[in-house]
PDB file of C-alpha atoms and ligand atoms in Angstrom:
ATOM      1  CA  MET A   1      70.987 112.181  82.421  1.00  0.00           C
ATOM      2  CA  GLN A   2      74.661 111.673  83.219  1.00  0.00           C
ATOM      3  CA  ILE A   3      77.288 112.765  80.731  1.00  0.00           C
ATOM      4  CA  PHE A   4      81.078 112.712  80.502  1.00  0.00           C
ATOM      5  CA  GLY A   5      82.907 116.026  80.323  1.00  0.00           C
ATOM      6  CA  HIS A   6      82.026 119.561  81.318  1.00  0.00           C
ATOM      7  CA  ILE A   7      78.455 120.383  82.251  1.00  0.00           C
ATOM      8  CA  GLU A   8      77.077 123.655  80.995  1.00  0.00           C
ATOM      9  CA  GLY A   9      76.829 126.326  83.648  1.00  0.00           C
ATOM     10  CA  HIS A  10      79.584 124.837  85.818  1.00  0.00           C
ATOM     11  CA  SER A  11      82.963 126.043  84.651  1.00  0.00           C
ATOM     12  CA  GLU A  12      86.306 125.045  86.135  1.00  0.00           C
ATOM     13  CA  GLY A  13      86.908 126.673  89.525  1.00  0.00           C
ATOM     14  CA  VAL A  14      83.231 126.919  90.500  1.00  0.00           C
ATOM     15  CA  LYS A  15      82.563 126.326  94.232  1.00  0.00           C
ATOM     16  CA  PHE A  16      79.925 124.260  95.992  1.00  0.00           C
ATOM     17  CA  GLN A  17      78.844 124.503  99.635  1.00  0.00           C
ATOM     18  CA  ASN A  18      78.302 120.788 100.171  1.00  0.00           C
ATOM     19  CA  ARG A  19      77.734 117.397  98.582  1.00  0.00           C
ATOM     20  CA  GLU A  20      74.005 118.073  98.271  1.00  0.00           C
ATOM     21  CA  GLU A  21      74.715 121.032  96.020  1.00  0.00           C
ATOM     22  CA  ILE A  22      77.176 119.027  93.944  1.00  0.00           C
ATOM     23  CA  LYS A  23      74.622 116.282  93.460  1.00  0.00           C
ATOM     24  CA  SER A  24      71.919 118.758  92.400  1.00  0.00           C
ATOM     25  CA  SER A  25      74.328 120.298  89.868  1.00  0.00           C
ATOM     26  CA  GLY A  26      74.598 116.966  88.072  1.00  0.00           C
ATOM     27  CA  LEU A  27      78.393 116.932  88.359  1.00  0.00           C
ATOM     28  CA  HIS A  28      78.407 113.915  90.709  1.00  0.00           C
ATOM     29  CA  LYS A  29      75.755 111.266  91.219  1.00  0.00           C
ATOM     30  CA  TYR A  30      76.080 110.393  94.902  1.00  0.00           C
ATOM     31  CA  HIS A  31      75.930 111.959  98.384  1.00  0.00           C
ATOM     32  CA  VAL A  32      78.839 110.127  99.993  1.00  0.00           C
ATOM     33  CA  ALA A  33      80.817 107.888  97.602  1.00  0.00           C
ATOM     34  CA  GLY A  34      83.909 109.339  95.918  1.00  0.00           C
ATOM     35  CA  ILE A  35      83.450 107.681  92.529  1.00  0.00           C
ATOM     36  CA  SER A  36      80.430 108.745  90.479  1.00  0.00           C
ATOM     37  CA  ARG A  37      79.505 105.961  88.064  1.00  0.00           C
ATOM     38  CA  ILE A  38      77.745 105.745  84.758  1.00  0.00           C
ATOM     39  CA  LEU A  39      76.871 102.128  85.375  1.00  0.00           C
ATOM     40  CA  GLY A  40      78.854  99.718  83.253  1.00  0.00           C
ATOM     41  CA  MET A  41      80.353 102.504  81.146  1.00  0.00           C
ATOM     42  CA  GLY A  42      82.816 104.373  83.305  1.00  0.00           C
ATOM     43  CA  SER A  43      83.120 107.135  85.845  1.00  0.00           C
ATOM     44  CA  ASP A  44      82.071 110.698  85.050  1.00  0.00           C
ATOM     45  CA  CYS A  45      83.324 112.344  88.255  1.00  0.00           C
ATOM     46  CA  ILE A  46      85.410 111.776  91.376  1.00  0.00           C
ATOM     47  CA  ILE A  47      85.582 113.692  94.617  1.00  0.00           C
ATOM     48  CA  LEU A  48      88.909 114.047  96.375  1.00  0.00           C
ATOM     49  CA  ASN A  49      88.308 114.920 100.009  1.00  0.00           C
ATOM     50  CA  GLY A  50      90.665 112.966 102.235  1.00  0.00           C
ATOM     51  CA  GLY A  51      88.545 109.850 102.466  1.00  0.00           C
ATOM     52  CA  TYR A  52      91.472 107.525 101.790  1.00  0.00           C
ATOM     53  CA  ILE A  53      94.923 107.932 103.315  1.00  0.00           C
ATOM     54  CA  ASP A  54      96.692 106.622 100.223  1.00  0.00           C
ATOM     55  CA  ASP A  55      95.543 109.461  97.942  1.00  0.00           C
ATOM     56  CA  GLU A  56      98.391 111.521  96.487  1.00  0.00           C
ATOM     57  CA  ASP A  57      97.679 114.929  94.970  1.00  0.00           C
ATOM     58  CA  TYR A  58     100.203 116.543  92.650  1.00  0.00           C
ATOM     59  CA  GLY A  59      97.702 119.028  91.254  1.00  0.00           C
ATOM     60  CA  ASP A  60      97.831 118.106  87.574  1.00  0.00           C
ATOM     61  CA  VAL A  61      98.392 114.443  88.415  1.00  0.00           C
ATOM     62  CA  ILE A  62      96.388 112.552  91.028  1.00  0.00           C
ATOM     63  CA  LEU A  63      97.134 109.086  92.340  1.00  0.00           C
ATOM     64  CA  TYR A  64      93.609 108.274  93.445  1.00  0.00           C
ATOM     65  CA  THR A  65      92.569 105.400  95.682  1.00  0.00           C
ATOM     66  CA  GLY A  66      89.652 103.181  94.688  1.00  0.00           C
ATOM     67  CA  GLU A  67      86.705 102.520  96.982  1.00  0.00           C
ATOM     68  CA  GLY A  68      86.026  99.894  99.656  1.00  0.00           C
ATOM     69  CA  GLY A  69      88.264  97.851 101.902  1.00  0.00           C
ATOM     70  CA  ARG A  70      87.079  99.406 105.145  1.00  0.00           C
ATOM     71  CA  PRO A  71      84.056  99.324 107.417  1.00  0.00           C
ATOM     72  CA  GLU A  72      81.606 102.180 106.863  1.00  0.00           C
ATOM     73  CA  GLY A  73      82.699 105.328 108.649  1.00  0.00           C
ATOM     74  CA  SER A  74      86.232 104.096 109.273  1.00  0.00           C
ATOM     75  CA  PRO A  75      89.102 105.994 107.662  1.00  0.00           C
ATOM     76  CA  ARG A  76      91.449 102.989 107.852  1.00  0.00           C
ATOM     77  CA  GLN A  77      91.467  99.861 105.740  1.00  0.00           C
ATOM     78  CA  THR A  78      90.824  96.457 107.253  1.00  0.00           C
ATOM     79  CA  PHE A  79      90.484  94.349 104.099  1.00  0.00           C
ATOM     80  CA  ASP A  80      91.386  94.306 100.412  1.00  0.00           C
ATOM     81  CA  GLN A  81      89.573  96.567  97.971  1.00  0.00           C
ATOM     82  CA  PRO A  82      87.642  94.464  95.440  1.00  0.00           C
ATOM     83  CA  PHE A  83      87.728  95.179  91.714  1.00  0.00           C
ATOM     84  CA  THR A  84      83.985  95.777  91.486  1.00  0.00           C
ATOM     85  CA  ARG A  85      81.459  98.637  91.365  1.00  0.00           C
ATOM     86  CA  GLY A  86      83.154 102.056  91.262  1.00  0.00           C
ATOM     87  CA  ASN A  87      86.629 100.538  90.965  1.00  0.00           C
ATOM     88  CA  LEU A  88      85.625  98.520  87.914  1.00  0.00           C
ATOM     89  CA  ASP A  89      83.715 101.377  86.284  1.00  0.00           C
ATOM     90  CA  LEU A  90      86.549 103.879  86.826  1.00  0.00           C
ATOM     91  CA  SER A  91      89.021 101.478  85.156  1.00  0.00           C
ATOM     92  CA  LYS A  92      86.947 101.608  81.942  1.00  0.00           C
ATOM     93  CA  ASN A  93      87.885 105.235  81.310  1.00  0.00           C
ATOM     94  CA  LYS A  94      91.380 103.992  80.405  1.00  0.00           C
ATOM     95  CA  TYR A  95      89.941 102.246  77.334  1.00  0.00           C
ATOM     96  CA  THR A  96      87.184 104.678  76.364  1.00  0.00           C
ATOM     97  CA  GLY A  97      89.240 107.834  76.942  1.00  0.00           C
ATOM     98  CA  ASP A  98      86.188 109.481  78.536  1.00  0.00           C
ATOM     99  CA  PRO A  99      87.196 112.402  80.780  1.00  0.00           C
ATOM    100  CA  ILE A 100      86.538 112.494  84.511  1.00  0.00           C
ATOM    101  CA  ARG A 101      85.433 115.629  86.375  1.00  0.00           C
ATOM    102  CA  VAL A 102      87.503 116.191  89.509  1.00  0.00           C
ATOM    103  CA  ILE A 103      86.171 117.981  92.586  1.00  0.00           C
ATOM    104  CA  ARG A 104      88.441 118.752  95.539  1.00  0.00           C
ATOM    105  CA  GLY A 105      87.097 119.148  99.068  1.00  0.00           C
ATOM    106  CA  PRO A 106      88.531 120.930 102.126  1.00  0.00           C
ATOM    107  CA  ASN A 107      89.481 117.771 104.043  1.00  0.00           C
ATOM    108  CA  LEU A 108      92.239 116.588 101.711  1.00  0.00           C
ATOM    109  CA  ARG A 109      95.082 115.229 103.782  1.00  0.00           C
ATOM    110  CA  GLU A 110      97.598 117.095 101.627  1.00  0.00           C
ATOM    111  CA  LYS A 111      96.364 120.643 101.799  1.00  0.00           C
ATOM    112  CA  GLN A 112      98.253 122.443  99.036  1.00  0.00           C
ATOM    113  CA  TYR A 113      95.494 122.067  96.451  1.00  0.00           C
ATOM    114  CA  ALA A 114      92.569 121.692  98.854  1.00  0.00           C
ATOM    115  CA  PRO A 115      90.109 124.591  98.969  1.00  0.00           C
ATOM    116  CA  LYS A 116      90.052 126.323 102.384  1.00  0.00           C
ATOM    117  CA  GLU A 117      86.348 125.645 102.652  1.00  0.00           C
ATOM    118  CA  HIS A 118      83.629 124.138 100.489  1.00  0.00           C
ATOM    119  CA  TYR A 119      84.214 122.087  97.338  1.00  0.00           C
ATOM    120  CA  ARG A 120      85.791 123.229  94.070  1.00  0.00           C
ATOM    121  CA  TYR A 121      85.341 121.804  90.578  1.00  0.00           C
ATOM    122  CA  ASP A 122      88.849 121.483  89.105  1.00  0.00           C
ATOM    123  CA  GLY A 123      88.061 120.462  85.542  1.00  0.00           C
ATOM    124  CA  LEU A 124      88.682 117.328  83.498  1.00  0.00           C
ATOM    125  CA  TYR A 125      91.253 114.591  83.970  1.00  0.00           C
ATOM    126  CA  PHE A 126      92.015 111.479  81.948  1.00  0.00           C
ATOM    127  CA  LEU A 127      92.672 108.043  83.421  1.00  0.00           C
ATOM    128  CA  GLU A 128      96.152 107.159  82.212  1.00  0.00           C
ATOM    129  CA  ASP A 129      96.524 103.888  84.095  1.00  0.00           C
ATOM    130  CA  TYR A 130      95.303 101.737  86.991  1.00  0.00           C
ATOM    131  CA  TRP A 131      96.901  98.957  88.995  1.00  0.00           C
ATOM    132  CA  PRO A 132      96.744  97.217  92.397  1.00  0.00           C
ATOM    133  CA  GLU A 133      99.029  98.284  95.226  1.00  0.00           C
ATOM    134  CA  THR A 134      99.517  97.485  98.889  1.00  0.00           C
ATOM    135  CA  GLY A 135      98.230 100.549 100.717  1.00  0.00           C
ATOM    136  CA  ILE A 136      99.525 102.204 103.888  1.00  0.00           C
ATOM    137  CA  ASP A 137      97.298  99.955 106.042  1.00  0.00           C
ATOM    138  CA  GLY A 138      98.735  96.811 104.433  1.00  0.00           C
ATOM    139  CA  PHE A 139      95.726  95.858 102.308  1.00  0.00           C
ATOM    140  CA  ARG A 140      95.174  95.939  98.574  1.00  0.00           C
ATOM    141  CA  ILE A 141      94.062  99.215  97.094  1.00  0.00           C
ATOM    142  CA  TRP A 142      93.251  99.928  93.465  1.00  0.00           C
ATOM    143  CA  ARG A 143      95.258 102.849  92.269  1.00  0.00           C
ATOM    144  CA  TYR A 144      94.203 105.252  89.484  1.00  0.00           C
ATOM    145  CA  LYS A 145      96.532 107.711  87.818  1.00  0.00           C
ATOM    146  CA  LEU A 146      94.568 110.734  86.638  1.00  0.00           C
ATOM    147  CA  VAL A 147      96.217 113.368  84.468  1.00  0.00           C
ATOM    148  CA  LYS A 148      94.748 116.818  83.907  1.00  0.00           C
ATOM    149  CA  GLU A 149      93.388 117.456  80.423  1.00  0.00           C
ATOM    150  CA  ASN A 150      94.979 120.898  80.028  1.00  0.00           C
ATOM    151  CA  SER A 151      97.966 120.390  82.384  1.00  0.00           C
ATOM    152  CA  SER A 152      97.031 123.503  84.393  1.00  0.00           C
ATOM    153  CA  LEU A 153      97.460 123.361  88.158  1.00  0.00           C
ATOM    154  CA  PRO A 154      94.545 124.061  90.499  1.00  0.00           C
ATOM    155  CA  PRO A 155      94.911 127.159  92.704  1.00  0.00           C
ATOM    156  CA  LEU A 156      97.172 126.794  95.730  1.00  0.00           C
ATOM    157  CA  ARG A 157      95.539 127.016  99.137  1.00  0.00           C
ATOM    158  CA  ASP A 158      98.277 129.338 100.340  1.00  0.00           C
ATOM    159  CA  PRO A 159     100.024 131.039  97.411  1.00  0.00           C
ATOM    160  CA  ASN A 160     102.852 132.149  99.725  1.00  0.00           C
ATOM    161  CA  GLN A 161     103.703 128.533 100.426  1.00  0.00           C
ATOM    162  CA  PRO A 162     105.184 126.636  97.521  1.00  0.00           C
ATOM    163  CA  PRO A 163     103.749 123.158  97.098  1.00  0.00           C
ATOM    164  CA  PRO A 164     105.748 120.578  99.063  1.00  0.00           C
ATOM    165  CA  ARG A 165     105.249 118.102  96.239  1.00  0.00           C
ATOM    166  CA  VAL A 166     107.057 118.612  93.000  1.00  0.00           C
ATOM    167  CA  SER A 167     104.807 117.821  90.052  1.00  0.00           C
ATOM    168  CA  ILE A 168     105.423 114.329  88.696  1.00  0.00           C
ATOM    169  CA  THR A 169     104.928 115.634  85.164  1.00  0.00           C
ATOM    170  CA  ALA A 170     101.552 115.542  83.501  1.00  0.00           C
ATOM    171  CA  GLN A 171     103.093 115.287  80.065  1.00  0.00           C
ATOM    172  CA  ARG A 172     101.626 112.594  77.922  1.00  0.00           C
ATOM    173  CA  ILE A 173     103.840 109.548  77.635  1.00  0.00           C
ATOM    174  CA  GLN A 174     105.928 109.456  74.476  1.00  0.00           C
ATOM    175  CA  ARG A 175     105.827 106.149  72.657  1.00  0.00           C
ATOM    176  CA  ASP A 176     108.052 105.159  69.751  1.00  0.00           C
ATOM    177  CA  PRO A 177     105.556 103.962  67.103  1.00  0.00           C
ATOM    178  CA  ASN A 178     108.233 101.902  65.335  1.00  0.00           C
ATOM    179  CA  ILE A 179     108.597  99.439  68.210  1.00  0.00           C
ATOM    180  CA  PRO A 180     105.104  97.888  67.970  1.00  0.00           C
ATOM    181  CA  LYS A 181     105.237  98.163  64.174  1.00  0.00           C
ATOM    182  CA  ILE A 182     108.375  96.034  63.914  1.00  0.00           C
ATOM    183  CA  LEU A 183     107.265  93.561  66.592  1.00  0.00           C
ATOM    184  CA  LYS A 184     103.846  93.032  64.972  1.00  0.00           C
ATOM    185  CA  GLN A 185     105.623  92.129  61.742  1.00  0.00           C
ATOM    186  CA  LYS A 186     107.856  89.654  63.600  1.00  0.00           C
ATOM    187  CA  TYR A 187     104.726  87.884  64.856  1.00  0.00           C
ATOM    188  CA  ASP A 188     102.702  88.494  61.676  1.00  0.00           C
ATOM    189  CA  PHE A 189     100.011  90.133  63.867  1.00  0.00           C
ATOM    190  CA  THR A 190      99.424  86.846  65.711  1.00  0.00           C
ATOM    191  CA  CYS A 191      98.503  86.939  69.425  1.00  0.00           C
ATOM    192  CA  GLN A 192     101.322  85.459  71.511  1.00  0.00           C
ATOM    193  CA  VAL A 193      98.738  83.973  73.896  1.00  0.00           C
ATOM    194  CA  CYS A 194      96.009  82.401  71.730  1.00  0.00           C
ATOM    195  CA  GLY A 195      97.606  82.301  68.269  1.00  0.00           C
ATOM    196  CA  ILE A 196      94.699  84.161  66.669  1.00  0.00           C
ATOM    197  CA  ARG A 197      95.486  86.490  63.765  1.00  0.00           C
ATOM    198  CA  LEU A 198      92.669  88.992  63.327  1.00  0.00           C
ATOM    199  CA  GLU A 199      91.990  90.405  59.920  1.00  0.00           C
ATOM    200  CA  ALA A 200      89.300  92.864  58.871  1.00  0.00           C
ATOM    201  CA  ASN A 201      88.891  93.887  55.220  1.00  0.00           C
ATOM    202  CA  ASP A 202      92.339  92.454  54.450  1.00  0.00           C
ATOM    203  CA  ASN A 203      93.980  94.436  57.261  1.00  0.00           C
ATOM    204  CA  PRO A 204      95.545  92.498  60.146  1.00  0.00           C
ATOM    205  CA  TYR A 205      95.042  93.888  63.649  1.00  0.00           C
ATOM    206  CA  ALA A 206      96.999  93.277  66.851  1.00  0.00           C
ATOM    207  CA  ILE A 207      98.125  95.312  69.838  1.00  0.00           C
ATOM    208  CA  GLY A 208     101.681  95.864  71.065  1.00  0.00           C
ATOM    209  CA  ALA A 209     101.227  95.718  74.853  1.00  0.00           C
ATOM    210  CA  HIS A 210     103.794  97.021  77.306  1.00  0.00           C
ATOM    211  CA  ILE A 211     104.561  94.485  80.010  1.00  0.00           C
ATOM    212  CA  LYS A 212     105.728  97.015  82.607  1.00  0.00           C
ATOM    213  CA  GLY A 213     103.735 100.230  82.315  1.00  0.00           C
ATOM    214  CA  LEU A 214     105.302 103.399  80.959  1.00  0.00           C
ATOM    215  CA  GLY A 215     105.223 106.601  82.994  1.00  0.00           C
ATOM    216  CA  THR A 216     105.367 107.294  86.711  1.00  0.00           C
ATOM    217  CA  PRO A 217     105.429 105.326  88.948  1.00  0.00           C
ATOM    218  CA  HIS A 218     106.172 102.193  86.885  1.00  0.00           C
ATOM    219  CA  ASN A 219     108.730 103.739  84.535  1.00  0.00           C
ATOM    220  CA  GLY A 220     108.918 100.718  82.251  1.00  0.00           C
ATOM    221  CA  PRO A 221     111.144 101.106  79.176  1.00  0.00           C
ATOM    222  CA  ASP A 222     109.613 101.869  75.766  1.00  0.00           C
ATOM    223  CA  SER A 223     111.499  98.999  74.157  1.00  0.00           C
ATOM    224  CA  GLU A 224     110.852  95.774  72.290  1.00  0.00           C
ATOM    225  CA  ASP A 225     111.875  93.614  75.257  1.00  0.00           C
ATOM    226  CA  ASN A 226     109.086  95.233  77.303  1.00  0.00           C
ATOM    227  CA  MET A 227     106.379  94.458  74.758  1.00  0.00           C
ATOM    228  CA  ILE A 228     104.282  91.502  73.629  1.00  0.00           C
ATOM    229  CA  ILE A 229     101.838  91.200  70.734  1.00  0.00           C
ATOM    230  CA  LEU A 230      98.264  90.425  71.749  1.00  0.00           C
ATOM    231  CA  CYS A 231      94.748  90.232  70.333  1.00  0.00           C
ATOM    232  CA  PRO A 232      92.290  92.766  71.847  1.00  0.00           C
ATOM    233  CA  ASN A 233      90.810  90.186  74.237  1.00  0.00           C
ATOM    234  CA  HIS A 234      94.142  89.132  75.671  1.00  0.00           C
ATOM    235  CA  HIS A 235      95.318  92.714  75.737  1.00  0.00           C
ATOM    236  CA  TYR A 236      92.418  93.653  78.016  1.00  0.00           C
ATOM    237  CA  LEU A 237      92.973  90.631  80.275  1.00  0.00           C
ATOM    238  CA  PHE A 238      96.716  91.307  80.519  1.00  0.00           C
ATOM    239  CA  ASP A 239      96.160  95.017  81.145  1.00  0.00           C
ATOM    240  CA  ALA A 240      93.621  94.289  83.906  1.00  0.00           C
ATOM    241  CA  PHE A 241      96.012  91.779  85.559  1.00  0.00           C
ATOM    242  CA  ALA A 242      93.684  88.819  84.895  1.00  0.00           C
ATOM    243  CA  PHE A 243      96.693  86.753  83.826  1.00  0.00           C
ATOM    244  CA  SER A 244     100.447  87.053  83.863  1.00  0.00           C
ATOM    245  CA  ILE A 245     103.601  85.313  82.658  1.00  0.00           C
ATOM    246  CA  ASP A 246     106.039  83.077  84.519  1.00  0.00           C
ATOM    247  CA  ASP A 247     109.817  83.077  84.009  1.00  0.00           C
ATOM    248  CA  ASP A 248     109.534  80.033  81.686  1.00  0.00           C
ATOM    249  CA  PHE A 249     106.789  81.898  79.711  1.00  0.00           C
ATOM    250  CA  SER A 250     104.007  79.619  80.950  1.00  0.00           C
ATOM    251  CA  LEU A 251     100.882  81.659  81.669  1.00  0.00           C
ATOM    252  CA  ILE A 252      99.524  82.234  85.166  1.00  0.00           C
ATOM    253  CA  GLY A 253      95.780  82.682  85.656  1.00  0.00           C
ATOM    254  CA  ILE A 254      94.920  81.086  82.322  1.00  0.00           C
ATOM    255  CA  ASP A 255      96.127  77.911  80.579  1.00  0.00           C
ATOM    256  CA  GLY A 256      98.889  77.975  78.017  1.00  0.00           C
ATOM    257  CA  VAL A 257     102.346  79.220  77.235  1.00  0.00           C
ATOM    258  CA  LEU A 258     103.390  82.520  75.703  1.00  0.00           C
ATOM    259  CA  THR A 259     104.642  81.995  72.150  1.00  0.00           C
ATOM    260  CA  LYS A 260     108.025  83.655  71.719  1.00  0.00           C
ATOM    261  CA  LYS A 261     110.123  84.058  68.595  1.00  0.00           C
ATOM    262  CA  ASN A 262     113.892  83.611  68.875  1.00  0.00           C
ATOM    263  CA  ASN A 263     114.479  87.139  67.568  1.00  0.00           C
ATOM    264  CA  HIS A 264     112.373  88.652  70.352  1.00  0.00           C
ATOM    265  CA  SER A 265     113.993  88.787  73.756  1.00  0.00           C
ATOM    266  CA  ILE A 266     111.758  89.601  76.720  1.00  0.00           C
ATOM    267  CA  ASN A 267     112.960  91.530  79.757  1.00  0.00           C
ATOM    268  CA  SER A 268     112.478  89.217  82.742  1.00  0.00           C
ATOM    269  CA  GLU A 269     112.448  92.115  85.222  1.00  0.00           C
ATOM    270  CA  CYS A 270     109.498  93.666  83.388  1.00  0.00           C
ATOM    271  CA  VAL A 271     107.724  90.303  83.425  1.00  0.00           C
ATOM    272  CA  LYS A 272     108.349  89.996  87.165  1.00  0.00           C
ATOM    273  CA  TYR A 273     106.949  93.500  87.703  1.00  0.00           C
ATOM    274  CA  HIS A 274     103.710  92.554  85.930  1.00  0.00           C
ATOM    275  CA  ARG A 275     103.562  89.246  87.800  1.00  0.00           C
ATOM    276  CA  ASP A 276     103.895  91.039  91.161  1.00  0.00           C
ATOM    277  CA  LEU A 277     100.932  93.258  90.262  1.00  0.00           C
ATOM    278  CA  PHE A 278      98.995  90.194  89.058  1.00  0.00           C
ATOM    279  CA  GLU A 279      99.602  88.578  92.453  1.00  0.00           C
ATOM    280  CA  LYS A 280      98.471  91.733  94.278  1.00  0.00           C
ATOM    281  CA  ALA A 281      95.311  91.784  92.155  1.00  0.00           C
ATOM    282  CA  ASN A 282      94.522  88.095  92.694  1.00  0.00           C
ATOM    283  CA  HIS A 283      95.844  86.986  96.073  1.00  0.00           C
TER     284      HIS A 283
HETATM  285 ZN1   ZN B 301      94.709  86.319  72.063  1.00  0.00          ZN
END
């Protein structure tokens, strides 16, 4: 049975000779693929071993590349990565908060955190965010930002050589809780897309969604003009780039217009940033 999180008997730092051994340990489900899936629920483990040239390894933060987009056996991309299979399942960890086991292999393109030989289990990471990007080969990749659970760095391959990459900070993003609180009141907890106001046991419920993501590499501002109020359904669709917003607030990808109160100004640069990602995801 597959589970999320640590597996008894395999503590952080443990080494494996090969993929066969990793599979038998139960840490990762497959022989070749990088993303281990618990079908329809999320990913329990990824292997980082130089399979994709766009991978970036900062130790406690990994910018991981999704799967697909290339012929079998080829290291280079020749078409867009689809948002299916492992890519879709890995994205779900953003919403469930389930941790992902990370295993590094010796063939990582950036060697500073790659084991000299064999594979090493490097503990648990959380999926902070995912988005589409144009990769080095000019095709769409799905990008996953994984942040280490305990912020500790994996061992350096050569301790005498300082890592060429400076850590891009694994600190959890700070959010001002007053911003969504005030904005939800302005909209009376009503979704700006569908107009639905959810209420359960006399308590209204809505989500304050950032338009341009916070944290590296998006670096969107934690401010009211970078936020809209959405119901859970439209929050998921907006977060997964299934629709976006035009400059005149008409919606792209679904019918309708974003409702906007006069006392809520929206940052058009943030909207453009989301729209660019929407176009990358859907072109
Ligand atoms: Zn809605």
